[in-house]
Amino acid sequence: MAGRTVARTLTAAALTGLLAVSSANAAYAAGSPPGGGAVEDLIDLPDGFQPEGIAIDRRGTAYLGSLSDGDIYAADLRTGEGEVISEGPGTASAGLKVDRFGRLFVSGGPSGTARVIDSATGEVLATYQLATGAAFINDVVVTRDGAWFTNSQAAELYLLPIGPSGDLPDPDDIVTLPLTGQWVQQAGFNANGIAETTDKKALLVIQSATGTLFRVDPDTGDATVVDLGGTSLRFGDGLLVVGRTLYVVQNRLNQVAVIRLDAHGTSGSLVETLTSEDFDVPTTVAAYGSSLFLPNARFGSPPATGTDDDVVRIDR
């Protein structure tokens, strides 16, 4: 279980078994991460991959997006084996999530787009232009209403509405939700990580420029500061809610803040801070069983052949 695992190319048969996801086994509640059993502590990625986002399905397959060219890589958490399952468009893939139908919702960074990918085949099912001006489509969360995306360069969120049957929306159905209330747009990166409150009635959004966590009404866009008793979430990036626990990745601090929230997401308190000697600017986080997995983005390190890109496991 301990140690570094070299990513290996899967055979077609093995990849098919690894990536087969049914709607039944892909569905799980936000408060109950799937999986368990032995998993790898370090999972190597292709050299120069530049990972940013991570999503994990119920079978223990981790999906990662490349900031370099948008490739999507799938890895088995138990063996470390994996390969690129979907070639990128040449632009970044940032945050991503997998839904109960086995589809990956991928944030397109500066392209202003979002893609939906079949995790079993790698096929791009749809591409949506969310923003045409200043944009960095950064992260995404899947809720019962659809997939919500953040834009770190504009004070607005985007919703791809998805009905009970799972039908993807037409481009004309995309909802643009301006952030109002206590939200004040700053210079630099703003809306970054996004999650859903435990009661599923609101969204949580971290503003990286200020280290402030906001609760956002998904109907009106009204944003209010979450009372954390003075705790700063400086360099806040990816968010993950498990039950009433919020994990906040603080990328350049190489740590994860663990916050105990009330069910409505209006207040909370810092419980502990998690870190690892293997962290090198982690950006996002996903849970599997009793473990958290975080990709090292290594911001500031030039991409090059030989760069040791990897995913780090820690206990949660």
Tab-separated table of C-alpha atoms in Angstrom, residues 34-206:
chain	number	residue	atom	x	y	z
A	34	PRO	CA	-17.964	5.222	-1.707
A	35	GLY	CA	-15.407	2.524	-1.406
A	36	GLY	CA	-12.872	1.189	1.016
A	37	GLY	CA	-10.100	-1.357	1.232
A	38	ALA	CA	-6.428	-1.042	0.348
A	39	VAL	CA	-5.491	1.874	-1.894
A	40	GLU	CA	-2.215	3.407	-3.056
A	41	ASP	CA	-0.562	6.230	-1.096
A	42	LEU	CA	0.958	7.794	-4.221
A	43	ILE	CA	-0.349	7.401	-7.749
A	44	ASP	CA	1.980	8.523	-10.521
A	45	LEU	CA	0.632	10.386	-13.524
A	46	PRO	CA	2.192	10.856	-16.957
A	47	ASP	CA	5.216	13.175	-16.923
A	48	GLY	CA	4.220	16.790	-17.473
A	49	PHE	CA	0.513	16.010	-17.106
A	50	GLN	CA	-0.113	19.052	-14.861
A	51	PRO	CA	-3.163	17.761	-12.947
A	52	GLU	CA	-5.708	20.093	-11.373
A	53	GLY	CA	-9.099	18.476	-10.809
A	54	ILE	CA	-9.986	15.046	-9.440
A	55	ALA	CA	-13.199	13.004	-9.253
A	56	ILE	CA	-13.622	9.442	-7.963
A	57	ASP	CA	-16.410	7.033	-8.849
A	58	ARG	CA	-17.868	4.267	-6.697
A	59	ARG	CA	-15.599	1.582	-8.142
A	60	GLY	CA	-12.454	3.418	-7.060
A	61	THR	CA	-11.497	4.944	-10.384
A	62	ALA	CA	-9.979	8.401	-10.095
A	63	TYR	CA	-10.341	10.806	-13.013
A	64	LEU	CA	-7.945	13.705	-13.441
A	65	GLY	CA	-7.820	16.615	-15.858
A	66	SER	CA	-4.677	18.101	-17.405
A	67	LEU	CA	-4.053	21.841	-17.355
A	68	SER	CA	-1.573	21.321	-20.160
A	69	ASP	CA	-3.785	20.001	-22.960
A	70	GLY	CA	-7.100	18.955	-21.398
A	71	ASP	CA	-6.484	15.193	-21.427
A	72	ILE	CA	-8.530	13.092	-18.985
A	73	TYR	CA	-6.624	10.354	-17.165
A	74	ALA	CA	-8.237	7.454	-15.287
A	75	ALA	CA	-6.407	5.523	-12.564
A	76	ASP	CA	-7.363	2.601	-10.341
A	77	LEU	CA	-6.857	3.701	-6.723
A	78	ARG	CA	-6.027	0.146	-5.628
A	79	THR	CA	-3.280	-0.567	-8.171
A	80	GLY	CA	-2.199	2.812	-9.542
A	81	GLU	CA	-2.745	1.531	-13.083
A	82	GLY	CA	-4.228	3.973	-15.539
A	83	GLU	CA	-4.132	5.757	-18.867
A	84	VAL	CA	-5.562	8.671	-20.795
A	85	ILE	CA	-9.169	7.850	-21.659
A	86	SER	CA	-10.082	11.076	-23.467
A	87	GLU	CA	-7.762	13.334	-25.429
A	88	GLY	CA	-8.129	16.990	-24.609
A	89	PRO	CA	-8.960	19.831	-27.014
A	90	GLY	CA	-5.579	21.480	-26.490
A	91	THR	CA	-6.917	23.750	-23.745
A	92	ALA	CA	-7.004	23.189	-19.994
A	93	SER	CA	-9.194	20.802	-18.061
A	94	ALA	CA	-9.542	22.116	-14.516
A	95	GLY	CA	-12.102	20.898	-11.956
A	96	LEU	CA	-14.258	17.866	-12.732
A	97	LYS	CA	-16.980	15.729	-11.167
A	98	VAL	CA	-18.627	12.423	-12.083
A	99	ASP	CA	-22.413	12.035	-11.887
A	100	ARG	CA	-24.638	9.011	-11.239
A	101	PHE	CA	-24.751	8.247	-14.961
A	102	GLY	CA	-20.968	7.897	-15.164
A	103	ARG	CA	-20.509	11.207	-16.967
A	104	LEU	CA	-17.650	13.582	-16.263
A	105	PHE	CA	-18.390	17.299	-16.104
A	106	VAL	CA	-15.163	19.142	-16.891
A	107	SER	CA	-14.305	22.812	-16.330
A	108	GLY	CA	-12.518	24.279	-19.341
A	109	GLY	CA	-10.377	26.973	-17.717
A	110	PRO	CA	-9.558	29.990	-19.944
A	111	SER	CA	-11.521	28.559	-22.893
A	112	GLY	CA	-14.726	29.542	-21.070
A	113	THR	CA	-16.202	26.121	-21.811
A	114	ALA	CA	-17.514	23.040	-20.051
A	115	ARG	CA	-17.362	19.513	-21.468
A	116	VAL	CA	-19.360	16.398	-20.641
A	117	ILE	CA	-17.501	13.118	-21.194
A	118	ASP	CA	-18.606	9.493	-21.026
A	119	SER	CA	-16.216	8.015	-18.457
A	120	ALA	CA	-16.617	4.510	-19.916
A	121	THR	CA	-15.668	5.411	-23.491
A	122	GLY	CA	-13.955	8.803	-23.282
A	123	GLU	CA	-16.426	10.196	-25.815
A	124	VAL	CA	-17.186	13.913	-25.543
A	125	LEU	CA	-20.971	14.010	-25.230
A	126	ALA	CA	-21.360	17.799	-25.276
A	127	THR	CA	-19.397	21.037	-25.136
A	128	TYR	CA	-20.911	24.252	-23.787
A	129	GLN	CA	-19.642	27.818	-24.099
A	130	LEU	CA	-20.320	29.256	-20.655
A	131	ALA	CA	-18.512	32.587	-20.984
A	132	THR	CA	-17.088	34.590	-23.880
A	133	GLY	CA	-15.362	37.422	-22.002
A	134	ALA	CA	-12.740	37.167	-19.267
A	135	ALA	CA	-12.994	33.609	-18.049
A	136	PHE	CA	-11.390	30.805	-16.134
A	137	ILE	CA	-14.001	28.088	-15.663
A	138	ASN	CA	-12.431	26.600	-12.595
A	139	ASP	CA	-14.501	24.074	-10.675
A	140	VAL	CA	-17.806	22.222	-10.745
A	141	VAL	CA	-20.254	20.484	-8.419
A	142	VAL	CA	-23.109	18.184	-9.434
A	143	THR	CA	-26.377	18.701	-7.530
A	144	ARG	CA	-29.941	17.478	-8.002
A	145	ASP	CA	-30.508	20.521	-10.248
A	146	GLY	CA	-27.534	19.919	-12.520
A	147	ALA	CA	-23.878	20.910	-12.753
A	148	TRP	CA	-22.751	24.263	-11.318
A	149	PHE	CA	-19.502	25.864	-12.556
A	150	THR	CA	-17.401	28.712	-11.170
A	151	ASN	CA	-15.621	31.418	-13.161
A	152	SER	CA	-12.569	32.789	-11.365
A	153	GLN	CA	-12.512	35.859	-13.622
A	154	ALA	CA	-16.163	36.943	-13.387
A	155	ALA	CA	-18.685	37.274	-10.548
A	156	GLU	CA	-21.077	34.639	-11.837
A	157	LEU	CA	-21.868	30.937	-11.700
A	158	TYR	CA	-23.259	28.747	-14.480
A	159	LEU	CA	-25.778	25.923	-14.261
A	160	LEU	CA	-26.202	23.122	-16.758
A	161	PRO	CA	-29.699	21.999	-15.716
A	162	ILE	CA	-30.209	18.223	-15.723
A	163	GLY	CA	-33.581	16.575	-15.156
A	164	PRO	CA	-34.323	13.304	-13.350
A	165	SER	CA	-33.879	11.319	-16.556
A	166	GLY	CA	-30.360	12.684	-16.963
A	167	ASP	CA	-30.899	14.418	-20.311
A	168	LEU	CA	-28.206	16.997	-21.044
A	169	PRO	CA	-29.475	20.547	-21.657
A	170	ASP	CA	-29.498	22.532	-24.876
A	171	PRO	CA	-27.065	25.478	-24.955
A	172	ASP	CA	-30.014	27.862	-24.654
A	173	ASP	CA	-30.923	26.284	-21.301
A	174	ILE	CA	-27.676	27.318	-19.574
A	175	VAL	CA	-28.337	29.536	-16.545
A	176	THR	CA	-25.934	32.392	-15.745
A	177	LEU	CA	-26.246	33.421	-12.096
A	178	PRO	CA	-24.585	36.728	-11.070
A	179	LEU	CA	-23.060	36.730	-7.583
A	180	THR	CA	-24.558	39.509	-5.471
A	181	GLY	CA	-25.023	40.337	-1.779
A	182	GLN	CA	-21.726	40.399	0.126
A	183	TRP	CA	-19.703	39.209	-2.843
A	184	VAL	CA	-17.170	41.851	-3.961
A	185	GLN	CA	-15.076	40.948	-6.991
A	186	GLN	CA	-11.333	41.375	-6.425
A	187	ALA	CA	-8.211	41.508	-8.553
A	188	GLY	CA	-6.811	38.063	-9.309
A	189	PHE	CA	-8.617	34.742	-8.864
A	190	ASN	CA	-12.065	34.930	-7.287
A	191	ALA	CA	-14.709	32.162	-7.344
A	192	ASN	CA	-12.803	28.901	-7.242
A	193	GLY	CA	-13.894	25.712	-5.454
A	194	ILE	CA	-17.603	24.960	-5.182
A	195	ALA	CA	-19.645	22.475	-3.128
A	196	GLU	CA	-23.196	21.943	-1.894
A	197	THR	CA	-24.338	22.503	1.685
A	198	THR	CA	-25.299	19.462	3.717
A	199	ASP	CA	-29.013	20.339	3.540
A	200	LYS	CA	-28.644	20.684	-0.260
A	201	LYS	CA	-30.321	24.092	-0.243
A	202	ALA	CA	-27.331	26.277	-1.077
A	203	LEU	CA	-23.882	26.365	-2.624
A	204	LEU	CA	-20.531	27.005	-0.954
A	205	VAL	CA	-17.968	28.984	-2.961
A	206	ILE	CA	-14.438	29.922	-1.931
